Coordinates of C-alpha atoms and ligand atoms in Angstrom, one line a residue:
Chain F
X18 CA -3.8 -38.9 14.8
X19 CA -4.1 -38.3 10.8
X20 CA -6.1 -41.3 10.1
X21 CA -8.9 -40.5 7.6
X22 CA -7.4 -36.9 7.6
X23 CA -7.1 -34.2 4.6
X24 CA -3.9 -32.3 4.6
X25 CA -4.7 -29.0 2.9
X26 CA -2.3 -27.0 4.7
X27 CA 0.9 -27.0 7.4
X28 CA -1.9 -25.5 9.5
X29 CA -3.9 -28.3 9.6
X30 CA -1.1 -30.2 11.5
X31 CA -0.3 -29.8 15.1
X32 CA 3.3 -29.7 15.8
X33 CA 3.0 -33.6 17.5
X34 CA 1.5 -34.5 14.1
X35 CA 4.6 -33.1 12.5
X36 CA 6.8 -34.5 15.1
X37 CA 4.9 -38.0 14.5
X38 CA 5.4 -37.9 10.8
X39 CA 9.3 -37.6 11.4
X40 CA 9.7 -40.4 13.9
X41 CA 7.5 -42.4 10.9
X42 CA 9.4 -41.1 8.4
X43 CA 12.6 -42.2 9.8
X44 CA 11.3 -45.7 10.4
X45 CA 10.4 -45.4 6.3
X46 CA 13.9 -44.5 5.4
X47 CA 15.2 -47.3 7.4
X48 CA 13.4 -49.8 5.4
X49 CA 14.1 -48.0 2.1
X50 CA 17.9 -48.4 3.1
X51 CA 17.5 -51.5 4.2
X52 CA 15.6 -53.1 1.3
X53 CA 12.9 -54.2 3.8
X54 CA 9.6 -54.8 1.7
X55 CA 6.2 -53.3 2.8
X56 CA 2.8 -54.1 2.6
X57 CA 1.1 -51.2 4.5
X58 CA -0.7 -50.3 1.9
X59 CA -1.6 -53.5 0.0
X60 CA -4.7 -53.6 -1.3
X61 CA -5.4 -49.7 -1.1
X62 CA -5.5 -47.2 -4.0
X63 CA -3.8 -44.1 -4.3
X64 CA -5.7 -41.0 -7.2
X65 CA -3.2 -38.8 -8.3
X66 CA -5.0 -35.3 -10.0
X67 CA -3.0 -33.6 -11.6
X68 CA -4.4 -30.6 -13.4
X69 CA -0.9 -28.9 -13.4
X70 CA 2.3 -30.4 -15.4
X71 CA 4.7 -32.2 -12.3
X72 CA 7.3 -34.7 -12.7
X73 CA 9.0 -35.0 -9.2
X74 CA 6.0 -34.2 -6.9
X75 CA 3.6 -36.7 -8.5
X76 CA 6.4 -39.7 -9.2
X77 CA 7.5 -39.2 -5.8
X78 CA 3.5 -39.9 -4.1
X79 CA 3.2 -42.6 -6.6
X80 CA 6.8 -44.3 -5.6
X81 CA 6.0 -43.6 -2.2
X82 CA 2.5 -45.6 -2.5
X83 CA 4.1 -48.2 -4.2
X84 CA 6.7 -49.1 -1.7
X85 CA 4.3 -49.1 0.3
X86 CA 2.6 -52.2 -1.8
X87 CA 0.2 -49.9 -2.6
X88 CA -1.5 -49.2 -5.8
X89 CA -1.9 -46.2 -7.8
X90 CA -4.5 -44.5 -10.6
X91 CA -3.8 -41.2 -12.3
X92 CA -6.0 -39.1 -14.2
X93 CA -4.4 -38.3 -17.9
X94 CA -3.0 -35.3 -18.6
X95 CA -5.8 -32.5 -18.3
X96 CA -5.9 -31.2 -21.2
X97 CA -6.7 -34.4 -22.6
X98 CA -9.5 -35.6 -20.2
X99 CA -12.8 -34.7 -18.3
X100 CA -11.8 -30.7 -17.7
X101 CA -11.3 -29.9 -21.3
X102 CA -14.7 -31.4 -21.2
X103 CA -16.2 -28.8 -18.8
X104 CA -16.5 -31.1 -15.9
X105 CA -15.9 -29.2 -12.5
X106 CA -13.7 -30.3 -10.0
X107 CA -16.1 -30.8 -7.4
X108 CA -17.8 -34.1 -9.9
X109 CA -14.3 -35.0 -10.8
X110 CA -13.5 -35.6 -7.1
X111 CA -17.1 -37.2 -6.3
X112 CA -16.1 -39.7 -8.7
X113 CA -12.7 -40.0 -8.1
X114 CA -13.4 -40.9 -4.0
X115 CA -15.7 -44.0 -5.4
X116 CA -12.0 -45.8 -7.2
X117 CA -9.7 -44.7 -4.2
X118 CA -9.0 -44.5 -0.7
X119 CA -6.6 -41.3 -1.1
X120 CA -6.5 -38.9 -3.4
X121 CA -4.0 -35.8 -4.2
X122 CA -4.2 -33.5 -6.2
X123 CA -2.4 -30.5 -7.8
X124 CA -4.3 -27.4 -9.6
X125 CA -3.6 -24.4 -10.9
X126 CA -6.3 -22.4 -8.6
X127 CA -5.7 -21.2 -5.2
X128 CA -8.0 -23.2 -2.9
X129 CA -8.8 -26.3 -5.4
X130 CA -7.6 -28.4 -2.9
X131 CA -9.9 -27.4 0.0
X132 CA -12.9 -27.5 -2.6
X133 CA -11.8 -30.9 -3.3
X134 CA -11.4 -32.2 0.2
X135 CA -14.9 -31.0 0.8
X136 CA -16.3 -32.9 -2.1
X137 CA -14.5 -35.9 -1.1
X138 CA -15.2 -38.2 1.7
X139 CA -12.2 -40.0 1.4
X140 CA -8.6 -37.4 2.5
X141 CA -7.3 -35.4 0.0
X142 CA -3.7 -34.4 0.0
X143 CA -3.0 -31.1 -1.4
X144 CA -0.1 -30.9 -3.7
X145 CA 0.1 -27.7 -4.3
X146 CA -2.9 -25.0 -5.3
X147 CA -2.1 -22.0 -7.5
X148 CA 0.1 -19.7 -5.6
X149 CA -1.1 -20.9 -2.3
X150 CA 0.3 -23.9 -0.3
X151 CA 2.2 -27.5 -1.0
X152 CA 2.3 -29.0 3.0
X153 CA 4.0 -32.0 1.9
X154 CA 6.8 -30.3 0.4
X155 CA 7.1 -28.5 3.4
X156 CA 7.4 -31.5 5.4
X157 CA 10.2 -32.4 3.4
X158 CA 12.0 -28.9 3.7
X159 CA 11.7 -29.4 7.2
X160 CA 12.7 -33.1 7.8
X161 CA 15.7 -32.1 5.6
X162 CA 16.6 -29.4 7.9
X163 CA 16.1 -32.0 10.9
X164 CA 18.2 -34.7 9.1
X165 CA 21.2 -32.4 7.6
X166 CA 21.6 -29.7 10.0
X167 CA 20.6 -31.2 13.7
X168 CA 17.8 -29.8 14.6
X169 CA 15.2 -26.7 13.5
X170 CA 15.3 -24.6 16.2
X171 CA 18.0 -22.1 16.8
X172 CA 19.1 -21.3 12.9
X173 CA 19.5 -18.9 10.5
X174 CA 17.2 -20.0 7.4
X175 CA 18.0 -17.6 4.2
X176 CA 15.2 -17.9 1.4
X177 CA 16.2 -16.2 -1.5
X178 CA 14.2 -16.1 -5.2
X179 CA 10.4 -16.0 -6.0
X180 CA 8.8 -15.0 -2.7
X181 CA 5.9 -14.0 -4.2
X182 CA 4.5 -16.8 -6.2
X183 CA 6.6 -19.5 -4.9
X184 CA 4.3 -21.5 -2.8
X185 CA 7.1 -23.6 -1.4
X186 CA 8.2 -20.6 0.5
X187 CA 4.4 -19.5 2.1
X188 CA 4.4 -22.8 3.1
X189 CA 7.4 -23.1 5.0
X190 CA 7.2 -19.5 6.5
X191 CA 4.2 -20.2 7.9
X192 CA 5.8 -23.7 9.2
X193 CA 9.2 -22.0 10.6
X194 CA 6.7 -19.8 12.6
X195 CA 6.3 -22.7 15.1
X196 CA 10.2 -23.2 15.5
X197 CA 12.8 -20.3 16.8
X198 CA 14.2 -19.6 13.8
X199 CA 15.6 -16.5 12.3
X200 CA 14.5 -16.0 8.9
X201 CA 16.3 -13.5 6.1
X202 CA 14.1 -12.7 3.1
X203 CA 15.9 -12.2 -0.3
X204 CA 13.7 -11.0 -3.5
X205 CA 14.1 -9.1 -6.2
X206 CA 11.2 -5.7 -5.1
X207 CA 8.8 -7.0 -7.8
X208 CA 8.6 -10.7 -6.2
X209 CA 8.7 -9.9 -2.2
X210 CA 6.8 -12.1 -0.1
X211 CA 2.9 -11.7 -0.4
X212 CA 1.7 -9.2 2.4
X213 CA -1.1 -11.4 4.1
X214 CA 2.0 -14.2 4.2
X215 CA 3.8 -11.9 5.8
X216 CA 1.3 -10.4 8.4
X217 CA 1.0 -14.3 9.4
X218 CA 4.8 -14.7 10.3
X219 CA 5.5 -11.3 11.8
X220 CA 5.8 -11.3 15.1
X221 CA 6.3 -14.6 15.3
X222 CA 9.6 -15.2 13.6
X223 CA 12.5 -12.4 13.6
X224 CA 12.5 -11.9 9.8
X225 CA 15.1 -9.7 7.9
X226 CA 13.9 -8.3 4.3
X227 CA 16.3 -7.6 1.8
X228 CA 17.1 -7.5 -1.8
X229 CA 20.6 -8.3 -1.1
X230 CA 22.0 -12.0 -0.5
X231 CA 25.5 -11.6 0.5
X232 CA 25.6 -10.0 4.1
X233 CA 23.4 -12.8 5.1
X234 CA 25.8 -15.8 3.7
X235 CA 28.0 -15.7 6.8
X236 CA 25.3 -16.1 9.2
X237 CA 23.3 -18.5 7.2
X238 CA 22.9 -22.2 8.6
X239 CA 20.3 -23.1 5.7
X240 CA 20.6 -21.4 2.4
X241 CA 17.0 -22.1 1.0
X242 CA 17.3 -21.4 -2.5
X243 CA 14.0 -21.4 -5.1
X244 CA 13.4 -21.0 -8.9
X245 CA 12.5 -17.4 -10.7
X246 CA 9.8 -18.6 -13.3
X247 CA 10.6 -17.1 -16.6
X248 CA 7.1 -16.8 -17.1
X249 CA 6.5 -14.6 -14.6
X250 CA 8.4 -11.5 -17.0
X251 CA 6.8 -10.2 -19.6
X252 CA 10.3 -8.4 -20.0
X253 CA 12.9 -11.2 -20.2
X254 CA 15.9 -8.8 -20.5
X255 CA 14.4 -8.0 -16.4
X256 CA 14.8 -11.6 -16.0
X257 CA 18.0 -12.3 -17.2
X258 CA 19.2 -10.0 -15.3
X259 CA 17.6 -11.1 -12.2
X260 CA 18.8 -14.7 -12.7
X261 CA 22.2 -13.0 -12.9
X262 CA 22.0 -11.6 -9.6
X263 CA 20.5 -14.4 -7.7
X264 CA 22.5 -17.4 -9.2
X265 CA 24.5 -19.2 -6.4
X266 CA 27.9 -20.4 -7.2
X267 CA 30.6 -21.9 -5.6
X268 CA 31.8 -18.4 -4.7
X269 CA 28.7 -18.0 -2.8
X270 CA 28.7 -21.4 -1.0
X271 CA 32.1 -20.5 -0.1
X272 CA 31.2 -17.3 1.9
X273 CA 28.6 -20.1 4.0
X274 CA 29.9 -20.9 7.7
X275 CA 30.8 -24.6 8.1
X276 CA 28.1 -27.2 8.7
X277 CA 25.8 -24.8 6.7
X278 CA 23.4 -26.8 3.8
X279 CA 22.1 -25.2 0.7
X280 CA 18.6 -26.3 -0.1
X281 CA 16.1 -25.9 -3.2
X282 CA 12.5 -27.5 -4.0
X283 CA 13.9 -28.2 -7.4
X284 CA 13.3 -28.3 -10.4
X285 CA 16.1 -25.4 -10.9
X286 CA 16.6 -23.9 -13.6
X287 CA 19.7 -21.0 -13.3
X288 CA 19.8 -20.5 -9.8
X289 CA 22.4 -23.0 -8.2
X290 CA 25.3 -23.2 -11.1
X291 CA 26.5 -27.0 -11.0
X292 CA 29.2 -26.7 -9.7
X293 CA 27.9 -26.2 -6.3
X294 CA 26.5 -29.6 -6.6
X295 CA 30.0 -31.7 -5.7
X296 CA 30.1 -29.1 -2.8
X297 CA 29.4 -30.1 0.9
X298 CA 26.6 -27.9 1.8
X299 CA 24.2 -29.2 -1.3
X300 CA 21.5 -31.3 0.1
X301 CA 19.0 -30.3 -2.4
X302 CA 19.2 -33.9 -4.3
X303 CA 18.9 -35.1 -0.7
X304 CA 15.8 -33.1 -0.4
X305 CA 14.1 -34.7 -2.8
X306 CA 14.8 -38.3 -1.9
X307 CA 13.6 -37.5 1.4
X308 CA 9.9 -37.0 -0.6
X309 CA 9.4 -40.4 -0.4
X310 CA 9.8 -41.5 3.1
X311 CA 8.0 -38.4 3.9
X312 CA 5.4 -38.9 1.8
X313 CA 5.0 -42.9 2.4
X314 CA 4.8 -41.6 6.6
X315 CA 2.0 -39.4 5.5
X316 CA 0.4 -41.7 3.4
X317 CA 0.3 -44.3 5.8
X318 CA -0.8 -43.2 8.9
X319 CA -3.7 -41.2 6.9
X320 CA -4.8 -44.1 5.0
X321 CA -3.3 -47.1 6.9
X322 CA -4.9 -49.2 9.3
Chain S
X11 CA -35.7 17.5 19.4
X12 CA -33.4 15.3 17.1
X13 CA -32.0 17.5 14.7
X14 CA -30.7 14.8 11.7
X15 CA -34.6 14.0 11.4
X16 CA -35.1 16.7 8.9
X17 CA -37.6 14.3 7.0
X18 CA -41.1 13.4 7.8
X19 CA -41.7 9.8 10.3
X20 CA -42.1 6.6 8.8
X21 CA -45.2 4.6 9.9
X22 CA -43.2 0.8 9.6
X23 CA -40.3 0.1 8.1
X24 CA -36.2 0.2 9.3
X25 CA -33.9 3.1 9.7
X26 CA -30.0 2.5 9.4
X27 CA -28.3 4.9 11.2
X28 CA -24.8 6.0 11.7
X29 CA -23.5 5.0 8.2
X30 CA -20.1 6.1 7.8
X31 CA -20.6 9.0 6.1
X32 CA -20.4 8.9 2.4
X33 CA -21.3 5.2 2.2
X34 CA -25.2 5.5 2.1
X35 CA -25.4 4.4 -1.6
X36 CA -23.3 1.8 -1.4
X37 CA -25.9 0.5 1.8
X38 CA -28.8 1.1 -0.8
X39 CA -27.2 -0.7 -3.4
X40 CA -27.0 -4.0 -1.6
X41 CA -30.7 -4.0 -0.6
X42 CA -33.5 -5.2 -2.4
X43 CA -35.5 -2.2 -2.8
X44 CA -39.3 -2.0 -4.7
X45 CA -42.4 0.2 -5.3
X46 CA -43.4 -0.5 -2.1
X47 CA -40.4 1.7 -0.7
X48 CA -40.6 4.5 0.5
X49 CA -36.7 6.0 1.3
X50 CA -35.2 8.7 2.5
X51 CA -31.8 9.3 2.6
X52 CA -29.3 11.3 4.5
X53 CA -25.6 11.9 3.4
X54 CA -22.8 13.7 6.0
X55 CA -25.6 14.7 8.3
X56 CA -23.9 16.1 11.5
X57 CA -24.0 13.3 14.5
X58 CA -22.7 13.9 17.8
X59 CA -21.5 10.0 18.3
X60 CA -19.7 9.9 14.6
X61 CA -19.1 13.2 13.3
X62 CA -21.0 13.4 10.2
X63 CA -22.8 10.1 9.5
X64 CA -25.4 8.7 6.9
X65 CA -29.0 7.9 7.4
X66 CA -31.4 5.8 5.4
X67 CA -35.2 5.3 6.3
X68 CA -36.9 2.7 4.4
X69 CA -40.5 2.5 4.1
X70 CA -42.4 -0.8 4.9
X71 CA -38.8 -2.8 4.5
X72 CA -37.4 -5.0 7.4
X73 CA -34.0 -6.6 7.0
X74 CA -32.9 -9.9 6.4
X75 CA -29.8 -11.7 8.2
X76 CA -27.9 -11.4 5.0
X77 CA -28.9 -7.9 3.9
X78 CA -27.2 -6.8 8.0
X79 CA -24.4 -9.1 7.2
X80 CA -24.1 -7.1 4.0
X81 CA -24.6 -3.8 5.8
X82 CA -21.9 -5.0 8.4
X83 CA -19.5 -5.1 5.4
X84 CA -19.7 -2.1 4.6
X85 CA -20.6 0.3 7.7
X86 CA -19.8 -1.7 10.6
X87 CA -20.6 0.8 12.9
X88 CA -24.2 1.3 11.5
X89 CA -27.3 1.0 13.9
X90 CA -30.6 -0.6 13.1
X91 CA -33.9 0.5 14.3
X92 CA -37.3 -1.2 13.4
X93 CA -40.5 1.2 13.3
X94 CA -43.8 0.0 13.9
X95 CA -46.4 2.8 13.7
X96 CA -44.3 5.5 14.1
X97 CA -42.5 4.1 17.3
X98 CA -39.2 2.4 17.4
X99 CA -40.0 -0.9 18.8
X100 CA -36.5 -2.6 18.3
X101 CA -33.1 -1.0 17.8
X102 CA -30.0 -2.8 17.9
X103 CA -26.2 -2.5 16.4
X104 CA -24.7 -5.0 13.9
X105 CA -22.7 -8.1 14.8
X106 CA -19.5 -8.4 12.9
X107 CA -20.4 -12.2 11.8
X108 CA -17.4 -14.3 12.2
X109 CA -18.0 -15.8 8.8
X110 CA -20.0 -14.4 5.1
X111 CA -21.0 -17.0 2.7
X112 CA -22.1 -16.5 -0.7
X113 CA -21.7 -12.3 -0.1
X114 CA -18.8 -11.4 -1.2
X115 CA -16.8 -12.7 -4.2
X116 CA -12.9 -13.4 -3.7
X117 CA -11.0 -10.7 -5.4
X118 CA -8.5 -13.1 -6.3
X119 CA -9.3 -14.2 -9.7
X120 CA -7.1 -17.2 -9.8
X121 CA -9.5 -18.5 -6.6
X122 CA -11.2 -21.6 -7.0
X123 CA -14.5 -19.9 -5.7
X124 CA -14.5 -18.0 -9.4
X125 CA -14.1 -20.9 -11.6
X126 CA -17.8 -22.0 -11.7
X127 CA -17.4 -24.8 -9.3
X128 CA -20.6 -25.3 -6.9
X129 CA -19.3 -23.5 -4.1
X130 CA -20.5 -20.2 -2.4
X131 CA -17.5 -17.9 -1.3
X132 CA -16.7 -17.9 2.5
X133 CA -14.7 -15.5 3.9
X134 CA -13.7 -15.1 7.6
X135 CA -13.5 -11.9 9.8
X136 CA -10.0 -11.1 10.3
X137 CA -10.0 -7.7 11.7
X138 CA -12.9 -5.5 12.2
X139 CA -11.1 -2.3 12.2
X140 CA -10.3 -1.8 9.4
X141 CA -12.8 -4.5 8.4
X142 CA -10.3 -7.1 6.9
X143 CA -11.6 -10.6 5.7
X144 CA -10.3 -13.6 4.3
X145 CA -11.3 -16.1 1.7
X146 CA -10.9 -19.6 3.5
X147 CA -10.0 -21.1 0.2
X148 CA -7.2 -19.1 -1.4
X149 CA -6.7 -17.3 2.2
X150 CA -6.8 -13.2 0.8
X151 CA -7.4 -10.8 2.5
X152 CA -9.8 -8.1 1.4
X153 CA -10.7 -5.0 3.3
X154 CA -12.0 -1.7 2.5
X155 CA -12.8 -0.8 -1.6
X156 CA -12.0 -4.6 -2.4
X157 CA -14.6 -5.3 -0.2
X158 CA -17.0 -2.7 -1.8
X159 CA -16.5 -3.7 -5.0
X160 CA -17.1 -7.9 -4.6
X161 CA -20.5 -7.3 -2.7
Ligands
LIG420 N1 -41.0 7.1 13.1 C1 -39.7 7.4 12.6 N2 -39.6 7.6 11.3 C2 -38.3 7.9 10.8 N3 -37.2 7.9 11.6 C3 -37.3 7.6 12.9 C4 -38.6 7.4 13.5 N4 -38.4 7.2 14.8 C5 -37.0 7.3 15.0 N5 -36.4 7.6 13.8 C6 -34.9 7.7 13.6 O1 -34.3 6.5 14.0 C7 -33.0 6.7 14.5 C8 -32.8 6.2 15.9 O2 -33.6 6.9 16.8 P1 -33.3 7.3 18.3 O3 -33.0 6.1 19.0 O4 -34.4 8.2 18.8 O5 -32.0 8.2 18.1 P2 -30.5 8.0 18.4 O6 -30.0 6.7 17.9 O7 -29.8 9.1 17.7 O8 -30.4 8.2 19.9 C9 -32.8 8.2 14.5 O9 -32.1 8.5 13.3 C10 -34.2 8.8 14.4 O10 -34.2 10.0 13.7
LIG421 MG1 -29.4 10.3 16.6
LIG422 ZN1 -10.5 -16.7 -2.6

């Protein structure tokens, strides 16, 4: 049951809450394919914070909520309202709960969204906090894998890119650590997974470190591919050649058994060249479009009736 | 006869004993110390349970819940004893609390319990040997001098 509750982290849901969201999902897709209209949500009121710049994330709650004949409020951009004022989060949120029956939020600081779920009496969806965890995107990655490769269990996921700040990837580690699944880590030394992320998989996923993509293509069932911020490199002569490493073109997608799916949280930048696009294993745009049934399931049964 | 009390008896007041050696400062740091103390201190005294430990004896002073919490960060292994007129009338060894608030400060600086909001930190005990804890808000992990140096 998820009524009335925050979702702060893939933690926080038992595996029959994620299995639940899925069967809810699909029902949401249905009706998205089929035109059906919805009123789930009528007369409820979806707060969107976001103290970070997203395009995808946020437009993908706020078409979810809406196709769900719900309605939504978002705060300005930050720099323009009450935190360039000085206001904490914690009063943002107090008011915020009073105008809306949900409320998500992105921010820049790790653990904003716990803070803000405690200040809150109505659930707070976290959206991503800092460098630490974006659940609902991880319900995605994994609906996708459910959808376009079968099932979970049983295959080969290859993550290769930022593994140190990319909070996609924490998230879905610590998610694949409920499935068998073998996972193969690929990072450049300088952006290797985080080492309490890693002490909470070990052990309980067979995982493969290396800073070498290629001997893992042939045995890779889902190619799980994320974005190298530029921003990260003070040198960017480092990151160029990084990108330049890492980039996945059709050559790569080639060496990938058949049946296998590339994957990537988007937006990307350099890392899949576009020509892989046209190719059969890119799901990636299918990724995202799963973001809204996924995220009208969630939204409903927390806030629904 | 006890041959680490190389000092003269306390009349009332607490002794914390079996400090890992070398980290009796650091204890006497985190205390709230006055005129009224009286201390003596012991660093790398020979111990037959330890090796060489710590001692502090502290004058008319009885701890608080947070000040062993505190201690429990930072010598886990410590023993308390309370003195009342020269005798020891309670002596105990510290509980690893399963959770600190408000006594350590995250290391993380990009953690949301640094950025003025009305929160107190909250960490959790992850491992107690090596002490490891966790912020339950931006999930670190801190153990030994990053522990030290956020108390
Ligand atoms: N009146 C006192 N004044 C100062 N220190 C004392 C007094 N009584 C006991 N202690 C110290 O308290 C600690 C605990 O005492 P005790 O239980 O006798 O020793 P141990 O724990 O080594 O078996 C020891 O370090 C001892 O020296
Ligand atoms: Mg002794
Ligand atoms: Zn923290």
């Amino acid at each position: 049951m998820l009524k009335n509750r925050s979702i702060i982290s893939i933690a926080d849901l038992s595996d029959e809450d994620i299995n639940e969201i899925f069967t809810e999902a699909d029902k949401m897709l249905e009706n998205l394919n089929s035109g059906q209209k919805m009123n789930d949500m009528e007369s409820r009121i979806l707060a969107t914070l976001f103290y970070e710049p997203s395009t995808r994330t946020r437009l993908s709650f706020e078409s979810a909520m809406q196709r769900l004949g719900g309605s939504v409020i978002s705060m300005a951009d930050s720099k323009t309202s009450s935190t360039s004022k000085g206001e904490t989060l914690a009063d943002t949120v107090r008011i915020v709960e009073s105008y809306s029956d949900i409320i998500v939020i992105r921010h820049p600081l790790e653990g904003a969204a716990l803070l803000a779920s405690k200040f809150s009496s109505k659930p707070v969806i976290n959206a991503g906090d800092g460098s630490g965890e974006h659940p609902t995107q991880t319900l995605i990655d994994l609906y996708t894998i459910r959808k376009e490769s079968g099932s979970i269990d049983g295959k080969t996921i290859t993550i290769i890119g930022d593994l140190k700040y990319g909070r996609t990837v924490h998230s879905l580690l610590s998610a694949l650590a409920r499935y068998r699944v073998n996972v193969n880590l690929v990072s450049p030394e300088s952006l290797a997974l985080p080492k309490h992320v890693y002490n909470e998989i070990k052990g309980r996923l067979k995982v493969n470190v290396s800073t070498d993509l290629e001997p893992f293509l042939a045995q890779t069932d889902i190619l799980y591919v994320t974005r190298i911020q530029k921003e990260r490199f003070t040198d960017k002569n480092e990151y160029a050649r990084l990108i330049g490493s890492y980039k996945i073109t059709g050559r790569e997608a080639d060496m990938l058994p058949s049946g296998a799916i590339i994957m990537h949280p988007l937006p990307r930048v350099d890392e899949i060249s576009p020509e892989v696009d046209n190719r059969e294993p890119a799901k990636y745009f299918r990724q995202a479009y799963y973001g809204v049934p996924v995220r009208m399931a969630l939204i409903s049964m927390i806030a629904g009736e | 006869m006890d041959k680490t009390l190389k000092i003269s008896k306390i009349k009332d007041g607490t002794v914390i004993d079996h400090i890992d050696a070398g980290k009796a400062l650091k204890v006497l740091n985190i205390l709230g110390i006055d005129e009224s103390n009286s201390i003596s201190i012991g660093i790398r005294v020979m111990s037959g349970k330890i090796g060489y430990k710590d001692v502090i004896k502290i004058e008319n002073k009885f701890l608080e819940k947070i000040e062993l919490d505190k201690i429990a960060l930072i010598a886990n292994r410590a023993t308390i004893s309370i003195i009342k007129n020269y005798e020891i009338i309670e002596k105990f060894s510290l509980d690893m609390p399963e959770t600190f608030k408000g006594i350590v400060k995250c290391d993380n600086q990009n953690c949301i319990t640094n950025a003025g909001e009305p929160v107190r930190s909250e960490f959790s005990t992850v491992e107690t040997n090596p002490l490891t804890i966790k912020c339950i808000y931006c999930k670190k992990e801190m153990s030994g001098d990053e522990i030290l140096r956020n108390i």
